[in-house]
Tab-separated table of C-alpha atoms in Angstrom:
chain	number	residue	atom	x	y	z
D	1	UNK	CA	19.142	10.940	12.689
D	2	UNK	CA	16.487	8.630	11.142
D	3	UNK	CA	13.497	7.907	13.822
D	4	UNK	CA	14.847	4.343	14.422
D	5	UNK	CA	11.117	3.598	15.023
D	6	UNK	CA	10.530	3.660	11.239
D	7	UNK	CA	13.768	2.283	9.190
D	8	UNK	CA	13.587	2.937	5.455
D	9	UNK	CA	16.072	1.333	2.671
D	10	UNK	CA	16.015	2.391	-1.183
D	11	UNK	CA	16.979	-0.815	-3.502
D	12	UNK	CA	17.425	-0.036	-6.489
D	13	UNK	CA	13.957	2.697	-7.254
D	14	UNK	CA	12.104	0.623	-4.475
D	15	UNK	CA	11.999	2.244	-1.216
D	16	UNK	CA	11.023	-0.428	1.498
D	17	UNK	CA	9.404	0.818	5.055
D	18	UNK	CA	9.850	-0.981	7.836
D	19	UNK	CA	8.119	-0.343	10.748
D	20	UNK	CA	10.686	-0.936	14.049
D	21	UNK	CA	8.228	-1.836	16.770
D	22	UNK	CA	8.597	-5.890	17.100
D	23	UNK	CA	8.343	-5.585	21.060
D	24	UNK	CA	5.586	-3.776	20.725
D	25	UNK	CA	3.861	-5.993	17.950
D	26	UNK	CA	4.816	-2.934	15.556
D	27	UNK	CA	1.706	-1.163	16.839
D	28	UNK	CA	1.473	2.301	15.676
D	29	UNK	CA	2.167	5.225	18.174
D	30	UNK	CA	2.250	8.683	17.401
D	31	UNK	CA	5.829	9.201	16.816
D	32	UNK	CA	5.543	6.524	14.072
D	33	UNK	CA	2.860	7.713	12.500
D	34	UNK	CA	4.437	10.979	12.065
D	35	UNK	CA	7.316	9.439	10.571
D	36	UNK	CA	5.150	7.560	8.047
D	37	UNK	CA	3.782	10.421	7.148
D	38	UNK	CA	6.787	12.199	6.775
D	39	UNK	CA	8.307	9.172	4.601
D	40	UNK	CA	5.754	9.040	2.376
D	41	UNK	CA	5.390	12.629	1.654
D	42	UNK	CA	9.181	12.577	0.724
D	43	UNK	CA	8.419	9.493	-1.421
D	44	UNK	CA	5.827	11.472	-3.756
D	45	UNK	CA	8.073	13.730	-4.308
D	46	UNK	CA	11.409	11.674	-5.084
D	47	UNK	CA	11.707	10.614	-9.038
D	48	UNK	CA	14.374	7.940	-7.774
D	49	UNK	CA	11.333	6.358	-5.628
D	50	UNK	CA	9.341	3.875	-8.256
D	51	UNK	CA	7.218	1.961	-5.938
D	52	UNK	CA	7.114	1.357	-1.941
D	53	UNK	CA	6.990	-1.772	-0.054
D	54	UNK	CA	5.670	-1.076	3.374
D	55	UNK	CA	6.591	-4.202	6.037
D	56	UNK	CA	6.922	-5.141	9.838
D	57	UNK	CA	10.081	-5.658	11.577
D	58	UNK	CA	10.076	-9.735	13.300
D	59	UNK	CA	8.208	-12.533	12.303
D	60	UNK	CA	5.231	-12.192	14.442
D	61	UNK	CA	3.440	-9.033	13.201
D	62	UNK	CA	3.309	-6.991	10.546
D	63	UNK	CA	1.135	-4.183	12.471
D	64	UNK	CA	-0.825	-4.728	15.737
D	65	UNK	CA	-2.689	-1.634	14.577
D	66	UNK	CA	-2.578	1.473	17.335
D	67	UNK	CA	-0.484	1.452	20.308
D	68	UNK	CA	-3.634	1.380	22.596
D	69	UNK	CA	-0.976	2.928	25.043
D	70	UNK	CA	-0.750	5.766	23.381
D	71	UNK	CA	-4.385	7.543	24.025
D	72	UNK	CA	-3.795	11.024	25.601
D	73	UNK	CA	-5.416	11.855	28.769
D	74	UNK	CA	-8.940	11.614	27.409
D	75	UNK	CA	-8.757	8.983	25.421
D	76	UNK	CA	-8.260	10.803	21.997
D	77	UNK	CA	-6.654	8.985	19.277
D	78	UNK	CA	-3.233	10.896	18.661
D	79	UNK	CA	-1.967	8.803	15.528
D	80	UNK	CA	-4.265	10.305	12.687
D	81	UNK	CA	-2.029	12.542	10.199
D	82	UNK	CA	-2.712	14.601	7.439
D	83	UNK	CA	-3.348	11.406	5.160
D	84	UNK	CA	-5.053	9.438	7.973
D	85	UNK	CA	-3.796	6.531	10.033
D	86	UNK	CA	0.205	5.745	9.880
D	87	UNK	CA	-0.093	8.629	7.647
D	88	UNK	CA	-1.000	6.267	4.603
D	89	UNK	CA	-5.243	5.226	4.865
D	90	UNK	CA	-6.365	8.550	3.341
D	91	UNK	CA	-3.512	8.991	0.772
D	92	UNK	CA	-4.126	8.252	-2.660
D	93	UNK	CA	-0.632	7.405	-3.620
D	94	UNK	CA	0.501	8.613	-7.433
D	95	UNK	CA	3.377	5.492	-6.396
D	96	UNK	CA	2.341	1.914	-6.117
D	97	UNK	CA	2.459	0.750	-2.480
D	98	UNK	CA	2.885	-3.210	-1.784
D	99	UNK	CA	2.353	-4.565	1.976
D	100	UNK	CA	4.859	-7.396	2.724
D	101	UNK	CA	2.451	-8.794	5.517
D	102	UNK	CA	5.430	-10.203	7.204
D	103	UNK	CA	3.254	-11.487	9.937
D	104	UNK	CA	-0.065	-10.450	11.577
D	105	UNK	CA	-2.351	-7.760	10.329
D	106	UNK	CA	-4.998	-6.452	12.710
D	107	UNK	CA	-6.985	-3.736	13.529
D	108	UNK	CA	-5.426	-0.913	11.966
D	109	UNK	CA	-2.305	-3.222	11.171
D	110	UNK	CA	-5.100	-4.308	8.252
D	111	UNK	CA	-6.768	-0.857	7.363
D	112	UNK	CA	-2.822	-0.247	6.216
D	113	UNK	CA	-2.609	-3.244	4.172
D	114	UNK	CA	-5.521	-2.651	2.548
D	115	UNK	CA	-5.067	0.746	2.093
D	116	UNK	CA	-1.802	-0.956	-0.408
D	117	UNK	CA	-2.287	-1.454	-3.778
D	118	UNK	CA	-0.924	-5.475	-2.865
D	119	UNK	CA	-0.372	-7.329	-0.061
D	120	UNK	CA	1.903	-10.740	-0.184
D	121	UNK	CA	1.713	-12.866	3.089
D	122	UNK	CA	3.393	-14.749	5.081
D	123	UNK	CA	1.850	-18.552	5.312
D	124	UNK	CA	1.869	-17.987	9.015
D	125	UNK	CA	0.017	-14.298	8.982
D	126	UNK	CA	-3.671	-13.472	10.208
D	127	UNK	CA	-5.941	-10.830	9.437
D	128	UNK	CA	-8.803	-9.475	10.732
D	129	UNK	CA	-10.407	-5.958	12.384
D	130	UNK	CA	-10.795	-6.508	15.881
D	131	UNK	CA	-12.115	-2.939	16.864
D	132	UNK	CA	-15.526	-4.139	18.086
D	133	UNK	CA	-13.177	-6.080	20.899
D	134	UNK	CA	-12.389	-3.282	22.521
D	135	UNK	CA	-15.129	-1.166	22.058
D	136	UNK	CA	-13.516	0.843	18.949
D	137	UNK	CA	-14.369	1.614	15.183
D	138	UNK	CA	-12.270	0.249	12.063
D	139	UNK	CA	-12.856	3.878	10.435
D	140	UNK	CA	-8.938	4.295	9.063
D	141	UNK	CA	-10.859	2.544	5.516
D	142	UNK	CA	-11.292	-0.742	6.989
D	143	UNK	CA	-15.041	-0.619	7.436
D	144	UNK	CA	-14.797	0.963	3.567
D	145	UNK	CA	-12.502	-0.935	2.050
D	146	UNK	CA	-13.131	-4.414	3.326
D	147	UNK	CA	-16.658	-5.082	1.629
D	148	UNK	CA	-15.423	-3.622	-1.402
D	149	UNK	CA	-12.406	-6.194	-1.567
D	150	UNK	CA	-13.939	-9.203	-0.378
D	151	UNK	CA	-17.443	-10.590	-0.328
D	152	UNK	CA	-19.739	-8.104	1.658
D	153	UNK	CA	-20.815	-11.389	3.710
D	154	UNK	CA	-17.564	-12.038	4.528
D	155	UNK	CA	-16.256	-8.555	4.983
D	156	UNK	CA	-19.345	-8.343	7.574
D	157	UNK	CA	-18.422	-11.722	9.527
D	158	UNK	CA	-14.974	-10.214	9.938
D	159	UNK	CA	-16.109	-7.012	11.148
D	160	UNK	CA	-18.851	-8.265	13.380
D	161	UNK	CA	-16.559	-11.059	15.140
D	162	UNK	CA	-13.242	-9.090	15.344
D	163	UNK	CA	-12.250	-12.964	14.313
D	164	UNK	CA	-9.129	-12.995	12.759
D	165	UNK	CA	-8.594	-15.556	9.248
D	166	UNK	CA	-5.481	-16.918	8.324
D	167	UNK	CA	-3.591	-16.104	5.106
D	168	UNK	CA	-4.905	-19.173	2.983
D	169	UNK	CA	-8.253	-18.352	3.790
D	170	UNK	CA	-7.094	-14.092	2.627
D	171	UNK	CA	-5.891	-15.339	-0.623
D	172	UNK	CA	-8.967	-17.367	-0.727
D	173	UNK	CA	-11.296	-14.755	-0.816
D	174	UNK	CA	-9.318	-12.637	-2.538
D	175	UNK	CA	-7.494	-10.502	-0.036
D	176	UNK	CA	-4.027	-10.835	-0.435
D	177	UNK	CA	-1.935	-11.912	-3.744
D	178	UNK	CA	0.361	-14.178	-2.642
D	179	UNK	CA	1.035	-16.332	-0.134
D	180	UNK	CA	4.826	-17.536	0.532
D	181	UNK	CA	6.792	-18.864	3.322
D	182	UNK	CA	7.531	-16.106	5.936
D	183	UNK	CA	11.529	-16.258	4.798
D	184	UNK	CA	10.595	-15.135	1.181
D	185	UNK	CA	8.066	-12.331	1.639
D	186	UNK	CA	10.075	-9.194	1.203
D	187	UNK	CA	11.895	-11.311	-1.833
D	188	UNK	CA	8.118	-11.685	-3.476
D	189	UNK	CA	7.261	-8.215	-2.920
D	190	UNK	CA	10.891	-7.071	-4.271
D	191	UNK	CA	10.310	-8.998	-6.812
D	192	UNK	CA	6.521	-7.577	-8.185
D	193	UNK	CA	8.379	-4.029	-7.289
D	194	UNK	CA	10.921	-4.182	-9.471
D	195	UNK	CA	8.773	-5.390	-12.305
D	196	UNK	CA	6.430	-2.517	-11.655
D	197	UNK	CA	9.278	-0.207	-11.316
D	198	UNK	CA	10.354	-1.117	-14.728
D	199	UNK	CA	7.428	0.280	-16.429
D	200	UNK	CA	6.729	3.898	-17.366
D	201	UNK	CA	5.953	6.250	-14.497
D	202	UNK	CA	3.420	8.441	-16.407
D	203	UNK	CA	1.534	5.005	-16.979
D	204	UNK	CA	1.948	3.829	-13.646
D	205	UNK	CA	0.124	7.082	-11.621
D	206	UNK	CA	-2.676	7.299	-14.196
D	207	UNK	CA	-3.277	3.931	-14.074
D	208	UNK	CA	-3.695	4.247	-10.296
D	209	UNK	CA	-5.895	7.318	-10.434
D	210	UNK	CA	-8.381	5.474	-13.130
D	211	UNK	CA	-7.997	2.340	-10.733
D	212	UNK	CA	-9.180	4.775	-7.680
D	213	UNK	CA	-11.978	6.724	-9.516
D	214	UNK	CA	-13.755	4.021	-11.349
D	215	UNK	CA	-15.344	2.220	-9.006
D	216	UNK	CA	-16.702	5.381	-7.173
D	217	UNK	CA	-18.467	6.713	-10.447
D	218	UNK	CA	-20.642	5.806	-13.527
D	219	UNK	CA	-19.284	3.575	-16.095
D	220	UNK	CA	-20.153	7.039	-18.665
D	221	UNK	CA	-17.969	8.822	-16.097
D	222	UNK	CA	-15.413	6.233	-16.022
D	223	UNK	CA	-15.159	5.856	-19.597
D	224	UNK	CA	-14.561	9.950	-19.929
D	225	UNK	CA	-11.916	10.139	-17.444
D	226	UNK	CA	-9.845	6.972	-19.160
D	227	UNK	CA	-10.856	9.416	-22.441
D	228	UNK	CA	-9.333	12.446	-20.811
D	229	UNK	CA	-5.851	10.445	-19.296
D	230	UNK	CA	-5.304	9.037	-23.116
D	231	UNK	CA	-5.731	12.169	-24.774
D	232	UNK	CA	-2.686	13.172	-22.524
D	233	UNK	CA	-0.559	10.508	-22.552
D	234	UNK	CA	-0.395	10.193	-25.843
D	235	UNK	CA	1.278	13.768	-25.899
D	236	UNK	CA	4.250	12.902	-23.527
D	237	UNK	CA	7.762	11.671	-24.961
D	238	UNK	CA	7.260	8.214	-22.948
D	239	UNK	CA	4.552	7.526	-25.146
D	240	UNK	CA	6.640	7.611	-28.081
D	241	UNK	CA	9.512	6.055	-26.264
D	242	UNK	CA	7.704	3.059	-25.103
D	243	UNK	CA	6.377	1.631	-28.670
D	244	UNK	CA	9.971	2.871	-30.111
D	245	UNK	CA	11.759	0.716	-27.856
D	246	UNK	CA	9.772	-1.983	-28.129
D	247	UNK	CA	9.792	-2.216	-31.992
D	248	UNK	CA	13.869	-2.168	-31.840
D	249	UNK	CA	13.754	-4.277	-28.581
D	250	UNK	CA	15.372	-2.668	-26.055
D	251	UNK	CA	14.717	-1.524	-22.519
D	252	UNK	CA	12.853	1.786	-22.458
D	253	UNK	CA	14.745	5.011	-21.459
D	254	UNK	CA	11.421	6.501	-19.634
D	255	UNK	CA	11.917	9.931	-18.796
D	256	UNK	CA	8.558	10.756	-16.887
D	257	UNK	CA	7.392	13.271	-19.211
């Protein structure tokens, strides 16, 4: 029986993830990290599974970050899984991830989100990395990722204040995507899902990978990796079936291979 903790839905190739903690601000304790770890690892592995949408349950938060109950005995963190935090902040997905920030995203709630290739927010949602309140370290990626996706000035206000910004001021600076009234924010991310799901899968995981290595390496380096993904691609039957189907204008039949 499915860990109603975690509640999971596949619409049509999108599987959305909906973490089942509202009373508990949807903070993460170890039993639902596990299960995000477990749901993801089934998703990169499931061709019917095109693209993810990760969300809170409620209206308040989207993620709390860690159930601070949830320490052991001496105070060791017990929700890091085999791809970090929530079982998502170390994965490098080959399947697009979009956070529907349904509501607040702190702390950890935020090192998820940005570990997501978008985020769409509610009007009424905050973010911010409040570890320094409470004597902890944002080291699930959002000391990492942070100054890489905003200005490092900013990214360092954030950190150093635990202050948390609202959504206008996200998509401001370049956080979040979208911003939309908290009754359509699983309808935008559906809707940026489906498009994505609609194109070819092949294209889709290499364009992540080159998305994930290129601003880690050389522009030389860069260039030779794009080199090496093309020289493949262009030897798998989607390849063919892409430009074919758009020259006779129908919908591509992509086959993954």
């Amino acid at each position: 029986m499915e860990n109603q903790k975690v509640l999971t839905e596949l619409r049509d190739e999108v599987l959305i993830v909906t973490i089942n903690r509202n009373e508990k601000r949807n903070a993460i304790d170890p039993e639902t990290s596990e299960r995000l770890e477990e749901i993801f690892n089934d998703a990169e592995n499931d061709s019917k599974v095109r693209c993810i949408i990760i969300t809170g349950a409620g209206e308040r938060s989207f993620c709390a970050g860690e159930d601070l109950s949830a320490y052991d005995e001496n105070g060791g963190c017990q929700t890091i899984m085999a791809h970090g935090f929530a079982g998502i902040t170390e994965r490098v997905s080959t399947k697009p991830i979009i956070c529907a920030a349904n509501g607040t995203a702190v702390a950890g709630g935020l090192e998820i989100a940005v570990s997501c290739d978008l985020i769409v927010a509610a009007e009424h949602a905050k973010f911010g990395l409040s570890e320094v309140k409470v004597g902890l370290l944002a080291t699930s990626g959002g000391l990492i990722r942070l100054p890489k996706l905003v200005p490092p000035k900013i990214a360092a206000e954030m950190c150093l204040t635990g202050k948390l910004i609202s959504a206008s001021r996200a998509y401001e600076i370049g956080l979040v995507n979208y911003v939309v009234p908290s009754d359509q924010v699983l309808e935008k991310a559906l809707e940026l899902a489906h498009i994505i799901a609609a194109n070819a899968p092949i294209s889709l995981k290499l364009t992540k990978e080159i998305l994930h290595i290129a601003p880690q390496v050389s522009q030389e380096d860069a260039q030779r990796f794009c080199n090496r993904c093309w020289d493949y691609i262009e030897k798998t039957e989607d390849s063919v079936e892409g430009p074919r189907a758009f020259l006779e204008k129908r919908k591509p039949d992509w086959q993954g291979k």
